[in-house]
Coordinates of C-alpha atoms in Angstrom, one line a residue:
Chain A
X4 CA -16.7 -26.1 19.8
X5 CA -18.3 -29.4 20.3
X6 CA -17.3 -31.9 23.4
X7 CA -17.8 -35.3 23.5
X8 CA -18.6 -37.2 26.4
X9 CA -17.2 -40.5 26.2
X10 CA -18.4 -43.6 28.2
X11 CA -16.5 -46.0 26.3
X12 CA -13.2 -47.0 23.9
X13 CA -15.1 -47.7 20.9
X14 CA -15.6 -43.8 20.8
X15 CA -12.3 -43.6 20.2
X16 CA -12.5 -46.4 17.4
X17 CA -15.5 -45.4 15.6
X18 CA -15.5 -43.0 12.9
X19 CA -17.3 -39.7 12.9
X20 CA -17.9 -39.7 16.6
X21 CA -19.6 -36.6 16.3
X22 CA -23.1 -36.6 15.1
X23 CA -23.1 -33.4 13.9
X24 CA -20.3 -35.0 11.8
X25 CA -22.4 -38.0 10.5
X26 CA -25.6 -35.7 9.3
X27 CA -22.5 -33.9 7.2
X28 CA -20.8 -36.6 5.7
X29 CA -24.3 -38.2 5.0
X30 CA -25.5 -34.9 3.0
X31 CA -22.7 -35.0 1.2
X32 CA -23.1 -38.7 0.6
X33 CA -26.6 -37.9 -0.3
X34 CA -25.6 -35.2 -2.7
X35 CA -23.6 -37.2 -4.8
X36 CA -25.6 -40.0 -5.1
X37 CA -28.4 -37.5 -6.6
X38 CA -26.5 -36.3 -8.2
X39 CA -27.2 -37.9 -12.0
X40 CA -30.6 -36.9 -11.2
X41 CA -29.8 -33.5 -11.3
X42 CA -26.2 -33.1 -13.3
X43 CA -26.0 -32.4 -17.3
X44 CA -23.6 -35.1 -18.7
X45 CA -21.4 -33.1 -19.1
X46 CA -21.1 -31.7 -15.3
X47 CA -21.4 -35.6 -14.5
X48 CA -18.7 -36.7 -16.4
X49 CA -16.7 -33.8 -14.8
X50 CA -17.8 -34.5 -11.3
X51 CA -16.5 -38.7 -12.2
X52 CA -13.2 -36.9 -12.6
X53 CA -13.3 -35.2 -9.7
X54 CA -13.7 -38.6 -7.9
X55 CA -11.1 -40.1 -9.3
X56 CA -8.9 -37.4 -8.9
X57 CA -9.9 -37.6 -4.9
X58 CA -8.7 -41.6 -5.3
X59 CA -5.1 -40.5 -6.8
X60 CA -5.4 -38.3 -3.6
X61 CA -6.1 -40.5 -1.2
X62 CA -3.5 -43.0 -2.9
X63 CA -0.6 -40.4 -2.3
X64 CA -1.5 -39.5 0.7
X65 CA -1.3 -43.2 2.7
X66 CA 2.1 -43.0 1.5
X67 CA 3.3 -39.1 1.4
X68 CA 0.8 -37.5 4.1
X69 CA 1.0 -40.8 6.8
X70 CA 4.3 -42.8 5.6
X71 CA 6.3 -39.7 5.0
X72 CA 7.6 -40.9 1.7
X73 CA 7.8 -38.2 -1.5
X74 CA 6.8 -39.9 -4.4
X75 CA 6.7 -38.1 -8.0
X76 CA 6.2 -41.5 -9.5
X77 CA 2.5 -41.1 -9.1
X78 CA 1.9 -40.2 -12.6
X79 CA 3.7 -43.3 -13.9
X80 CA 1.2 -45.9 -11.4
X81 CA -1.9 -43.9 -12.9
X82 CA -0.5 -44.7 -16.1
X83 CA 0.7 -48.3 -15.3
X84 CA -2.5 -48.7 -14.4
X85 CA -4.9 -47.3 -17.0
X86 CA -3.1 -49.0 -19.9
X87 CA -2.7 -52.6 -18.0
X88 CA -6.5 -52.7 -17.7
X89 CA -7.0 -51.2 -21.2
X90 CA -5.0 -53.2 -22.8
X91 CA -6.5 -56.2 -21.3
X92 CA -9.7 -55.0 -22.1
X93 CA -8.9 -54.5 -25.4
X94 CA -7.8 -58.1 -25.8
X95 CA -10.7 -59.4 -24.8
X96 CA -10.9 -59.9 -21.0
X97 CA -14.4 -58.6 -19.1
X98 CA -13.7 -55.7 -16.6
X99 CA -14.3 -58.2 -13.5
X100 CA -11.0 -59.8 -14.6
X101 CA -9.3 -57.1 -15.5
X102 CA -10.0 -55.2 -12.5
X103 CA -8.2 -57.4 -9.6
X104 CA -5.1 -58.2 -12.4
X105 CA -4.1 -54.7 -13.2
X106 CA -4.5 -54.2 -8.8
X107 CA -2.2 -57.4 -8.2
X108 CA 0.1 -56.2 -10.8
X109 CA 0.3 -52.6 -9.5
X110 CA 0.6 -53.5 -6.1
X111 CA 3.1 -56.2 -7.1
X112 CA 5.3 -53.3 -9.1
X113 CA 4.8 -50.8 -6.3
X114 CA 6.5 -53.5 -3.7
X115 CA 9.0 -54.0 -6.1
X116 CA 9.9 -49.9 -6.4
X117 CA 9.3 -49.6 -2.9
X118 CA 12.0 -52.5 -1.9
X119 CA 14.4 -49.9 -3.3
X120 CA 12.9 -46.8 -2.2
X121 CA 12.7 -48.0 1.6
X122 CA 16.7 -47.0 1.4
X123 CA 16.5 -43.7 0.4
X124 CA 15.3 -40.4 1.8
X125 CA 13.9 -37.2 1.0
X126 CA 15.9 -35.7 -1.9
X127 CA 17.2 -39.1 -3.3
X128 CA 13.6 -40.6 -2.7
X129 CA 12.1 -37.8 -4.9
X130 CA 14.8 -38.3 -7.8
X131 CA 14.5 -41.9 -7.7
X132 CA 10.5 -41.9 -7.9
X133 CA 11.2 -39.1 -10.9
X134 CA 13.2 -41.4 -12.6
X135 CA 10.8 -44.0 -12.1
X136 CA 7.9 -41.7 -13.8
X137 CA 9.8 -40.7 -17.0
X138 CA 11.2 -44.3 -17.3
X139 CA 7.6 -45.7 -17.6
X140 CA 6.6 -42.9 -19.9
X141 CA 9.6 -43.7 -22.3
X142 CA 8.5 -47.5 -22.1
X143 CA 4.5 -46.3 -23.2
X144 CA 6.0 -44.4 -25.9
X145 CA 8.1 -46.9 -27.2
X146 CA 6.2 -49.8 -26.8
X147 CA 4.1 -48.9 -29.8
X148 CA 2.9 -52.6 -30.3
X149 CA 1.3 -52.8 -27.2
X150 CA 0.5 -49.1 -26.3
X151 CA -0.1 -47.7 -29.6
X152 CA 3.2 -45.4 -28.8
X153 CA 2.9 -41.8 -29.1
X154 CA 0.0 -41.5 -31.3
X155 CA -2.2 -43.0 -27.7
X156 CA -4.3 -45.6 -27.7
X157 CA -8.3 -45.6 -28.3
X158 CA -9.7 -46.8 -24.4
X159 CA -12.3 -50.1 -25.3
X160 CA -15.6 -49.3 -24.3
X161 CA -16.6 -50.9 -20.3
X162 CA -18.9 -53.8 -19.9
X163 CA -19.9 -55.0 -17.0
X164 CA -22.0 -58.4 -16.4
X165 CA -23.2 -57.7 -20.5
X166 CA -24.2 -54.0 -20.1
X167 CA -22.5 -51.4 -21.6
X168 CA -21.6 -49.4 -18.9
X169 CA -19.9 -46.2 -21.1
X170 CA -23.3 -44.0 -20.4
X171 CA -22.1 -41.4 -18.2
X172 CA -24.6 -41.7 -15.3
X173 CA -23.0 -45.5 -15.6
X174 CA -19.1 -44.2 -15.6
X175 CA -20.0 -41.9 -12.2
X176 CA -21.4 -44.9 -10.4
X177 CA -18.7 -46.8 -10.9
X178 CA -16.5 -43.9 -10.3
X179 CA -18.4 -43.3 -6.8
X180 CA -18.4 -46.8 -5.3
X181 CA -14.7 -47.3 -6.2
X182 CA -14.4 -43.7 -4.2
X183 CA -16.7 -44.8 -1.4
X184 CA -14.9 -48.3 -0.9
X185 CA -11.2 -46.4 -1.3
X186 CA -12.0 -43.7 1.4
X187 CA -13.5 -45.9 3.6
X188 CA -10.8 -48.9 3.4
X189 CA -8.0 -46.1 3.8
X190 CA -9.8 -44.9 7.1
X191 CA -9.9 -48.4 8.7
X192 CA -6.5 -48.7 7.8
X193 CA -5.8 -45.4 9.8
X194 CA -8.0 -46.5 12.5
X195 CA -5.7 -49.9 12.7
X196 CA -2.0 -51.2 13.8
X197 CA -1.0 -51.1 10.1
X198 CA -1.6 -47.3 9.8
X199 CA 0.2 -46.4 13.4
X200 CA 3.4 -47.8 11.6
X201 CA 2.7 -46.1 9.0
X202 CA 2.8 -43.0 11.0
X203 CA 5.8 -44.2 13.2
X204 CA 7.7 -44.4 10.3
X205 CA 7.0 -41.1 9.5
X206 CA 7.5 -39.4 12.5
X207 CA 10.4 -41.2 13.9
X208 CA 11.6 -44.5 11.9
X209 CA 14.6 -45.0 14.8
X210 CA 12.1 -45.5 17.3
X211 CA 9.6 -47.2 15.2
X212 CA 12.1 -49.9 14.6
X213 CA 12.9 -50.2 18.3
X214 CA 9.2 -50.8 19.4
X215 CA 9.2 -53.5 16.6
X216 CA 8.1 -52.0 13.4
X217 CA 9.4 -53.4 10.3
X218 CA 10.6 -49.9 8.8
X219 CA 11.2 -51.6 5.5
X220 CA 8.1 -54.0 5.0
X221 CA 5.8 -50.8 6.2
X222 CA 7.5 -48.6 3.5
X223 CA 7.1 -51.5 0.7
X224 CA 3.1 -51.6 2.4
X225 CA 2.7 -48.3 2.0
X226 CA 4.2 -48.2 -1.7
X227 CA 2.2 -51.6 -2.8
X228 CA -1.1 -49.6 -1.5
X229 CA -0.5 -46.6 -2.5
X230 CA 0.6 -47.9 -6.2
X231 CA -2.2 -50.5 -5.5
X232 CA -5.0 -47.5 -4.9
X233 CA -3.7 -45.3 -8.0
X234 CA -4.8 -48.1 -10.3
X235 CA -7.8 -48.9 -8.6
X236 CA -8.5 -45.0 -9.7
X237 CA -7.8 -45.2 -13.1
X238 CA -9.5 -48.2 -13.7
X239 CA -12.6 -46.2 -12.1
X240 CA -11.4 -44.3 -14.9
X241 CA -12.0 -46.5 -17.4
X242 CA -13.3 -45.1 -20.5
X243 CA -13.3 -41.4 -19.5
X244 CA -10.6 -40.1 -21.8
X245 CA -11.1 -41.8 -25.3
X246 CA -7.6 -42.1 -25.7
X247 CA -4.7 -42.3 -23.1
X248 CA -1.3 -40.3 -24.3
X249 CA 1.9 -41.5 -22.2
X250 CA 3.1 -38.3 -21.7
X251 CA -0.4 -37.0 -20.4
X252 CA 0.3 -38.9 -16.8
X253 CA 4.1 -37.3 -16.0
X254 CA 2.4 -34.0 -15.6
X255 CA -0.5 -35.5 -13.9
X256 CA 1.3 -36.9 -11.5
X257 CA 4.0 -34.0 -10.8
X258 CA 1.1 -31.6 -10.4
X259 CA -0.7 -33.8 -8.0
X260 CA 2.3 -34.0 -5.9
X261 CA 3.0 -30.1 -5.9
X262 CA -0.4 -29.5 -5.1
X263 CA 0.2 -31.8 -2.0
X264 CA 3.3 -29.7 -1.4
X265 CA 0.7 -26.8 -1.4
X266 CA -1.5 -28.1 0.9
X267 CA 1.3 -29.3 3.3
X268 CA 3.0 -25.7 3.4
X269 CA 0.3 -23.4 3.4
X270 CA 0.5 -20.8 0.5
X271 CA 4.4 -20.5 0.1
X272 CA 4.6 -17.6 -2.5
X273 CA 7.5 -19.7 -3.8
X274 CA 5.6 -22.2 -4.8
X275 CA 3.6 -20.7 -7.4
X276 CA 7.4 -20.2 -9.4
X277 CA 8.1 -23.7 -8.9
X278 CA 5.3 -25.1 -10.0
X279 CA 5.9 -23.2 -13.4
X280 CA 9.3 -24.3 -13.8
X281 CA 8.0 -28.2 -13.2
X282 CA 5.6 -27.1 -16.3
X283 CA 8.1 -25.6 -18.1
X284 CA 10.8 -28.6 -17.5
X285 CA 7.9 -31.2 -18.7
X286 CA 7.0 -29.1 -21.6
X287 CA 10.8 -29.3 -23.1
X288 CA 11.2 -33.1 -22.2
X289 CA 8.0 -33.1 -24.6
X290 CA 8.9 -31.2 -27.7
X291 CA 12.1 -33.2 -27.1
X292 CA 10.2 -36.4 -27.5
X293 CA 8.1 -35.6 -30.4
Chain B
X20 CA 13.1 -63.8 33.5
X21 CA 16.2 -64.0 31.3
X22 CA 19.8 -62.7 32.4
X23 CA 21.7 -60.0 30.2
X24 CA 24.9 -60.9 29.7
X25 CA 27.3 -58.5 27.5
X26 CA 30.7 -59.9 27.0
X27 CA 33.8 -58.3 25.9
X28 CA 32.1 -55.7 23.7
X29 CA 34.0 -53.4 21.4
X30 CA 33.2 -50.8 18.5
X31 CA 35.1 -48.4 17.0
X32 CA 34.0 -45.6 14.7
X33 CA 36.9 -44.9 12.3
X34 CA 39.9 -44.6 14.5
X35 CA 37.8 -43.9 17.9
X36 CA 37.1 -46.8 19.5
X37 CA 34.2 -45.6 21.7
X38 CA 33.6 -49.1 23.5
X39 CA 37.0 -51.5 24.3
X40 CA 36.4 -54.8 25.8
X41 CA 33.4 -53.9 28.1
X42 CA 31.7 -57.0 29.8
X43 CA 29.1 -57.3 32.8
X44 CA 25.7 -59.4 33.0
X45 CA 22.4 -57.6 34.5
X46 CA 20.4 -59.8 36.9
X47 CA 16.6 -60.2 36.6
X48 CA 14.2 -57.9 38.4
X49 CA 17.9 -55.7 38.8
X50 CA 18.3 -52.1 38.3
X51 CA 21.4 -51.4 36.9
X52 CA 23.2 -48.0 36.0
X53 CA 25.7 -46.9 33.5
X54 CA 27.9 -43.8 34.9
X55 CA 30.7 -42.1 32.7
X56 CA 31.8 -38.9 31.4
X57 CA 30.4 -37.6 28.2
X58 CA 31.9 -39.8 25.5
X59 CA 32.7 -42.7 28.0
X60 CA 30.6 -44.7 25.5
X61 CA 27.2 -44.8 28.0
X62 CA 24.6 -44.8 25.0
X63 CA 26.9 -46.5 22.4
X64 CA 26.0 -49.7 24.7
X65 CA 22.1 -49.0 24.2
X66 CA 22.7 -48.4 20.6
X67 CA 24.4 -52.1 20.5
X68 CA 21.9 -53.6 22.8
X69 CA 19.3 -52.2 19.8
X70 CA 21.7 -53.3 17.2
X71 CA 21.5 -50.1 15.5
X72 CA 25.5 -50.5 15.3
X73 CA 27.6 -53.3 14.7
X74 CA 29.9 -54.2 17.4
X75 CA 33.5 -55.1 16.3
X76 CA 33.6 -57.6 18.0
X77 CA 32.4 -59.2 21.5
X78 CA 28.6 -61.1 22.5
X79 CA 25.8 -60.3 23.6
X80 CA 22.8 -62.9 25.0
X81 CA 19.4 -61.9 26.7
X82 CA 18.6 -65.3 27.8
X83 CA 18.7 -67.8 25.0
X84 CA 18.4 -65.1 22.6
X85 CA 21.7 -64.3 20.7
X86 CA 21.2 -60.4 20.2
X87 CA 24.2 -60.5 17.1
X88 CA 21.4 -62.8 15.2
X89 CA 18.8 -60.5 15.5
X90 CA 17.6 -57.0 13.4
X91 CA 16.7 -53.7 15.1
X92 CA 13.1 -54.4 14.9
X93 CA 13.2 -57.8 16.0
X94 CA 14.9 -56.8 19.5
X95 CA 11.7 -55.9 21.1
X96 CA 10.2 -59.6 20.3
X97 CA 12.5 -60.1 22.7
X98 CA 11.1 -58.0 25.5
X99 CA 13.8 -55.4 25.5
X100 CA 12.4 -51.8 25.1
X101 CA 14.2 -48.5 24.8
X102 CA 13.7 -44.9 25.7
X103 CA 16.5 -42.3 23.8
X104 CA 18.4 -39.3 25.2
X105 CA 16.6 -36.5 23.0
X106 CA 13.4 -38.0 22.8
X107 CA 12.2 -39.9 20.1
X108 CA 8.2 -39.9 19.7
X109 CA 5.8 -39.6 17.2
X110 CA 5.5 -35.8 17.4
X111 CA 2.3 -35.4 15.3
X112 CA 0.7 -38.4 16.8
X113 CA -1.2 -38.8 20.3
X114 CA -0.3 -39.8 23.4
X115 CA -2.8 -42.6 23.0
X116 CA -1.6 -43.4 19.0
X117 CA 1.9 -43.4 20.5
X118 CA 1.0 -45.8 23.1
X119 CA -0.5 -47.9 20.9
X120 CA 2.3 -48.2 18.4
X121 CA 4.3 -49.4 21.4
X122 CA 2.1 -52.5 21.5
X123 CA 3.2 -53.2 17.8
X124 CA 4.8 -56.1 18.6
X125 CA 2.0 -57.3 20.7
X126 CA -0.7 -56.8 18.0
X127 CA -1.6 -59.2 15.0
X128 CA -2.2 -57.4 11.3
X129 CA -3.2 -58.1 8.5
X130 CA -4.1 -55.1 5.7
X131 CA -6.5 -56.8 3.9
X132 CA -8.6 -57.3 7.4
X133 CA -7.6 -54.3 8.4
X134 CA -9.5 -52.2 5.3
X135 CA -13.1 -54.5 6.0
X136 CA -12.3 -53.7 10.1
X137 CA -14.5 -57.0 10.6
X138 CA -15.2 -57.1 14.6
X139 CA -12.4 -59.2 15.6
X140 CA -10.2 -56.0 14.7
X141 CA -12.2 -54.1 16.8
X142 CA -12.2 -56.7 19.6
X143 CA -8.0 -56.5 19.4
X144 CA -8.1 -52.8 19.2
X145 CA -10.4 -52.6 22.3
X146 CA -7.4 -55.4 24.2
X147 CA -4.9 -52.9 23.1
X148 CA -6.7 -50.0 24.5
X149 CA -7.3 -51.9 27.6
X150 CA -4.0 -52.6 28.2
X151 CA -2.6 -49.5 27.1
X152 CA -5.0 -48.0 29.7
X153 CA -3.2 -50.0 32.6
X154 CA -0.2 -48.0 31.5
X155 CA -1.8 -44.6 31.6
X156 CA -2.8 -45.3 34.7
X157 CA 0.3 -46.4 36.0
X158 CA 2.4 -43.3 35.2
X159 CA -1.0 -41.0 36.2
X160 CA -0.5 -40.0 32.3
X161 CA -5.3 -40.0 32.2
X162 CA -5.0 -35.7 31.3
X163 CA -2.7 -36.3 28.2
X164 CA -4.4 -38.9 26.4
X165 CA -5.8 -36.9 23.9
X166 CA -3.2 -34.4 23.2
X167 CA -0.4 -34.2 20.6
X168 CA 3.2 -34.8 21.5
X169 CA 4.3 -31.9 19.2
X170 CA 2.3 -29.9 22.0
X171 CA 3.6 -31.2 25.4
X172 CA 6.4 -29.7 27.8
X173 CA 9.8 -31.7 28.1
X174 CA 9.0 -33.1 31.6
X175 CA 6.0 -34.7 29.9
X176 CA 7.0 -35.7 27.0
X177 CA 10.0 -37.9 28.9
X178 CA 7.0 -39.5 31.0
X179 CA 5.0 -40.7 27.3
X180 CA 8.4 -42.2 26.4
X181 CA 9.1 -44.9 28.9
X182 CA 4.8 -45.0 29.1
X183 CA 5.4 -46.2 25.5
X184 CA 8.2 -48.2 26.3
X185 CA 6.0 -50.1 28.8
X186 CA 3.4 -50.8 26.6
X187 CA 5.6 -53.2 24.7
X188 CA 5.2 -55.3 28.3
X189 CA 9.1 -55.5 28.2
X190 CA 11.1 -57.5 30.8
X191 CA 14.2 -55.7 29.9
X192 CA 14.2 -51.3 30.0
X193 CA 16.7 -49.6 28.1
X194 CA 16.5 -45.9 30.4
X195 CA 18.9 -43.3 28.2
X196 CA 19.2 -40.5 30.7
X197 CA 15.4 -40.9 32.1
X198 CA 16.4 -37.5 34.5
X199 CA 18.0 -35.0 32.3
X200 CA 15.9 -31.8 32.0
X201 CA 13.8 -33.0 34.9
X202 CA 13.4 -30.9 37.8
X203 CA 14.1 -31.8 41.4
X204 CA 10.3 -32.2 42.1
X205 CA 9.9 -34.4 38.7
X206 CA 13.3 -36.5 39.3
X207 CA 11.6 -37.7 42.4
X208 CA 8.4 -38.9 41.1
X209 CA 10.6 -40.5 38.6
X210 CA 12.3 -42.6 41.1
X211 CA 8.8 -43.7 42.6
X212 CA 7.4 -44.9 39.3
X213 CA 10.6 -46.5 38.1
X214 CA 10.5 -48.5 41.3
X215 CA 6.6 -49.4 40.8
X216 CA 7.6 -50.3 37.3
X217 CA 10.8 -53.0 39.2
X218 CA 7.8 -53.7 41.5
X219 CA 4.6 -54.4 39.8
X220 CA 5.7 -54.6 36.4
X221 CA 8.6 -57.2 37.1
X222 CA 11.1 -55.7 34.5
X223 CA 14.3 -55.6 34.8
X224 CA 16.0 -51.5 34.2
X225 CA 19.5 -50.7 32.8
X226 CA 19.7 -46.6 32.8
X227 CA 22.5 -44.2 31.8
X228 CA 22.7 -41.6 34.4
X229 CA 23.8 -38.4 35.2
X230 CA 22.0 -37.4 37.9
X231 CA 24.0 -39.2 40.9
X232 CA 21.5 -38.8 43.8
X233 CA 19.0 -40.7 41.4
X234 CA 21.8 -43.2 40.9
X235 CA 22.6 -43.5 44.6
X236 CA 18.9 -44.0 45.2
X237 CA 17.7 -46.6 42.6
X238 CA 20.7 -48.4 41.6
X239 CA 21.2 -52.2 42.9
X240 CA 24.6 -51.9 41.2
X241 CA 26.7 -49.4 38.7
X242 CA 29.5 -49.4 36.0
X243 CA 31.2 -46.7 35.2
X244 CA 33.1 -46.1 31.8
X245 CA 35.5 -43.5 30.6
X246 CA 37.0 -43.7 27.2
X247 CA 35.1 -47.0 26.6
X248 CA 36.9 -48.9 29.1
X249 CA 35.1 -50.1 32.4
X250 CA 36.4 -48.0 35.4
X251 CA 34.8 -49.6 38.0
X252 CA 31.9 -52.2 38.9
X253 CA 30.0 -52.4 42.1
X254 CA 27.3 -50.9 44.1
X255 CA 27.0 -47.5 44.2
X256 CA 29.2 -46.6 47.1
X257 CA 31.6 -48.5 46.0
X258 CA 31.7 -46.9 42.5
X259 CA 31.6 -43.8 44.0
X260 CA 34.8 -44.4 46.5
X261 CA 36.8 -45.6 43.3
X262 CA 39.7 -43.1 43.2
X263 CA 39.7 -43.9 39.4
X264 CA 36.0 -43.0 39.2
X265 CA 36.6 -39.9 41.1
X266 CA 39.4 -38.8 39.3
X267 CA 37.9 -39.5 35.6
X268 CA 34.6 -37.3 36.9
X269 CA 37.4 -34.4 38.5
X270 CA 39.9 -34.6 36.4
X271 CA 43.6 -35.0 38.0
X272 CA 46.3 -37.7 37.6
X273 CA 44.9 -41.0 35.5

């Protein structure tokens, strides 16, 4: 075990006080910037994934792991996300523009969801966000005009500044500076007032409110940046998957909670049951819609 | 310094009216108890003060301030801070991030600023630190900074609470039983810091009580309730001698 002497506050503030800590996180850093060097495209394009996947993460855990708030819904702001900046793509507009629009509008709809949801709790919070998710995915199905419906839509190929950025070495460095800027953005946020209330909301929202904290403007925070951070992470996306299905975010999303569950409660046997039945449930609401 | 003043204050829960008509102001720089039986309606009056009820009717003023205009979160703009009867902290938080959170109100944000953490955030996190440190070293709290509130004995964790509470540099200290569960040894060092906190700190302390010797000690004045009426008013002897008082604690004739 490692002990730190301290000799001032901004220990306590910095990151990575530990600098056997820094040569880690550097390494890593290291690797993964090497990494086209060394990856097949194929292993590249999976390790992009990978990325992004750690972005949805990140996204669910400001508001799940530090605000305490279960959201299924996740899957629906991936998707809300990847089609907004698609479809403006599509129509015309450069990724630069699209970008910070579908983010605004994300964050704007996550607000506006959690507005409601900063009345509810546990149970009815889950149900709610559910409903949420399988409302948006009825809307992409139906909305065959704009989505393409059921049959998906073709993802436009990114530009950025002129240069066609759909190589795959291209798609992970996009991939890893929108992960770099996330991670680092949500640990300053941690490190700051906003992310106490955060976690006094979590741990104890009477209290929080007595000391001062908003309860309901930090839970509509934490919604708008977690909603706000999903999109960021699918518009890292971008072209990955050539063609976006709306039913291939519900399970997306409900698995990514689960396996938060999982990390949360430490190998529950249970858990591997439930998860089937969640597959199970979405697999019938599928044949149902087809 | 602002004067408390609670006036005719009632609330009834379904057909129990757990406060009737209860009225008294609290001086600045006073310390003020609140005796009663269990159910007398002690902590229904901190829960109004911290308008986490509605009152049915009656006022409430801390100075200028209208308490009946404002929310639950906007009380401690105010200066009015609040510890709970089964303590309420951040479990899986540290002493420290606990502290901190106290100076909420005390602390500008901004989220946007907060994800570049440009060096005036660090500046106002190093203010905060500093003045949480006062605190820390106020209640001798230096050996817990570090550790987790899920992982500290009782006696301790009631200590981080009204530390907390202080950080919000409150004029006004809401103290919900600040002695039950304490020891004999830790009831007194209670008493000594609550006065250092009337006498360095300047605030002003309204506590619900049990522990009577405490009461005796501290207390510049004391209401007691029973059934949400007020039994008696006055300094603590004189609460004490009430025959009413002695007879709602005792039981007998009422």
């Amino acid at each position: 075990m490692q002990t730190l002497f301290k000799t001032s506050y901004d220990q306590d503030i910095d990151h990575l006080p530990f600098l056997s800590e820094k040569w880690r996180v550097l390494l890593m850093a290291a690797l993964l910037v090497l990494a086209p060097f060394v990856l097949s495209s194929y292993l590249l394009n999976q390790l992009g994934m990978l990325l992004v996947y750690a972005i949805a993460g990140i996204g669910l855990m400001m508001l799940t792991g530090f605000t305490g708030q279960v959201s299924f819904g996740h899957g629906a702001f991936l998707a809300i996300g990847a089609y907004t900046c698609s479809v403006l793509m599509a129509k015309g507009m450069s990724f630069m523009f699209a970008l910070p629009v579908t983010v605004l509008l994300s964050t704007a709809v996550g607000a506006a969801l959690g507005r409601s949801a900063s009345k509810m709790h546990g149970l009815y919070l889950a149900i709610a966000t559910l409903a949420f998710a399988v409302l948006v995915e009825t809307l992409l199905g139906q909305w065959e005009t704009v989505t393409g419906g059921l049959e998906g839509m073709r993802v436009p190929a990114l530009k950025l500044f002129g240069f066609d950025m759909s190589g795959s070495t291209a798609r992970y460095a996009i991939d890893l500076v929108f992960f770099g800027v996330v991670l680092l953005a949500c640990a300053n946020i941690l490190r700051s007032a906003s992310g106490r209330a955060f976690i006094s909301v979590r741990d104890s929202e009477l209290s929080a409110r007595c000391l001062g904290v908003n309860a309901t403007s930090t839970k509509i925070t934490a919604f708008a940046l977690s909603a706000g951070i999903n999109r960021t992470c699918r518009c890292a996306d971008g072209a990955t998957p050539a063609i976006y299905l709306p039913r291939g975010f519900r399970t997306q999303g409900v698995v990514a909670s689960v396996a938060h569950d999982r990390c949360r409660w430490h190998g529950n046997p249970a858990r591997t049951n439930s998860r089937g039945c969640i597959r199970d449930g979405s697999t019938s609401g599928d044949s149902r819609s087809t | 310094m602002n004067r408390l003043v609670i006036e005719d204050l009632s609330i009834r829960f379904g057909g129990v009216t757990a406060l009737d008509g209860v009225s008294f102001s609290v001086e600045p720089g006073e310390i003020f108890a609140i005796i009663g039986p269990n159910g007398a309606g002690k902590s229904t009056i901190f829960n109004l003060l911290s308008r986490l009820y509605q009152p049915s009717g009656g006022r409430m003023t801390y100075g200028e301030a209208d308490l009946m205009r404002c929310e639950t979160h906007q009380i401690a703009s105010l200066g009015i801070a609040r510890t709970f009867q089964n303590i309420e902290l951040f479990e899986n938080a540290t002493v420290l991030q606990n502290m901190l959170v106290g100076r909420h109100r005390l602390t500008q944000r901004n989220l946007l600023l907060e994800m570049i953490f440009p060096h005036a955030i660090r500046e106002s996190e190093r203010q905060q630190r500093l003045a949480v440190e006062r605190i820390i070293d106020l209640l001798e709290l230096e050996h817990l900074r570090y550790e987790t509130v899920r992982d500290l004995p009782y006696g301790a964790r009631k200590n981080v609470e009204i530390a907390r509470a202080l950080c919000a540099e409150p004029t006004l200290l809401l103290l919900d039983e600040p002695a039950s569960g304490l020891n004999p040894e830790e009831t007194d060092d209670l008493g000594f810091w609550l006065e250092d906190i009337r006498a360095d700190l300047g605030v002003t302390l309204i506590m619900v009580e049990h522990d009577m010797g405490l009461v005796n000690r501290m207390a510049d004045r004391v209401l007691a309730l029973h059934n949400g009426k007020t039994l008696a008013l006055g300094t603590a002897q004189e609460v004490r001698e009430n025959p009413q008082v002695q007879s709602a604690y005792l039981g007998g004739a009422s």
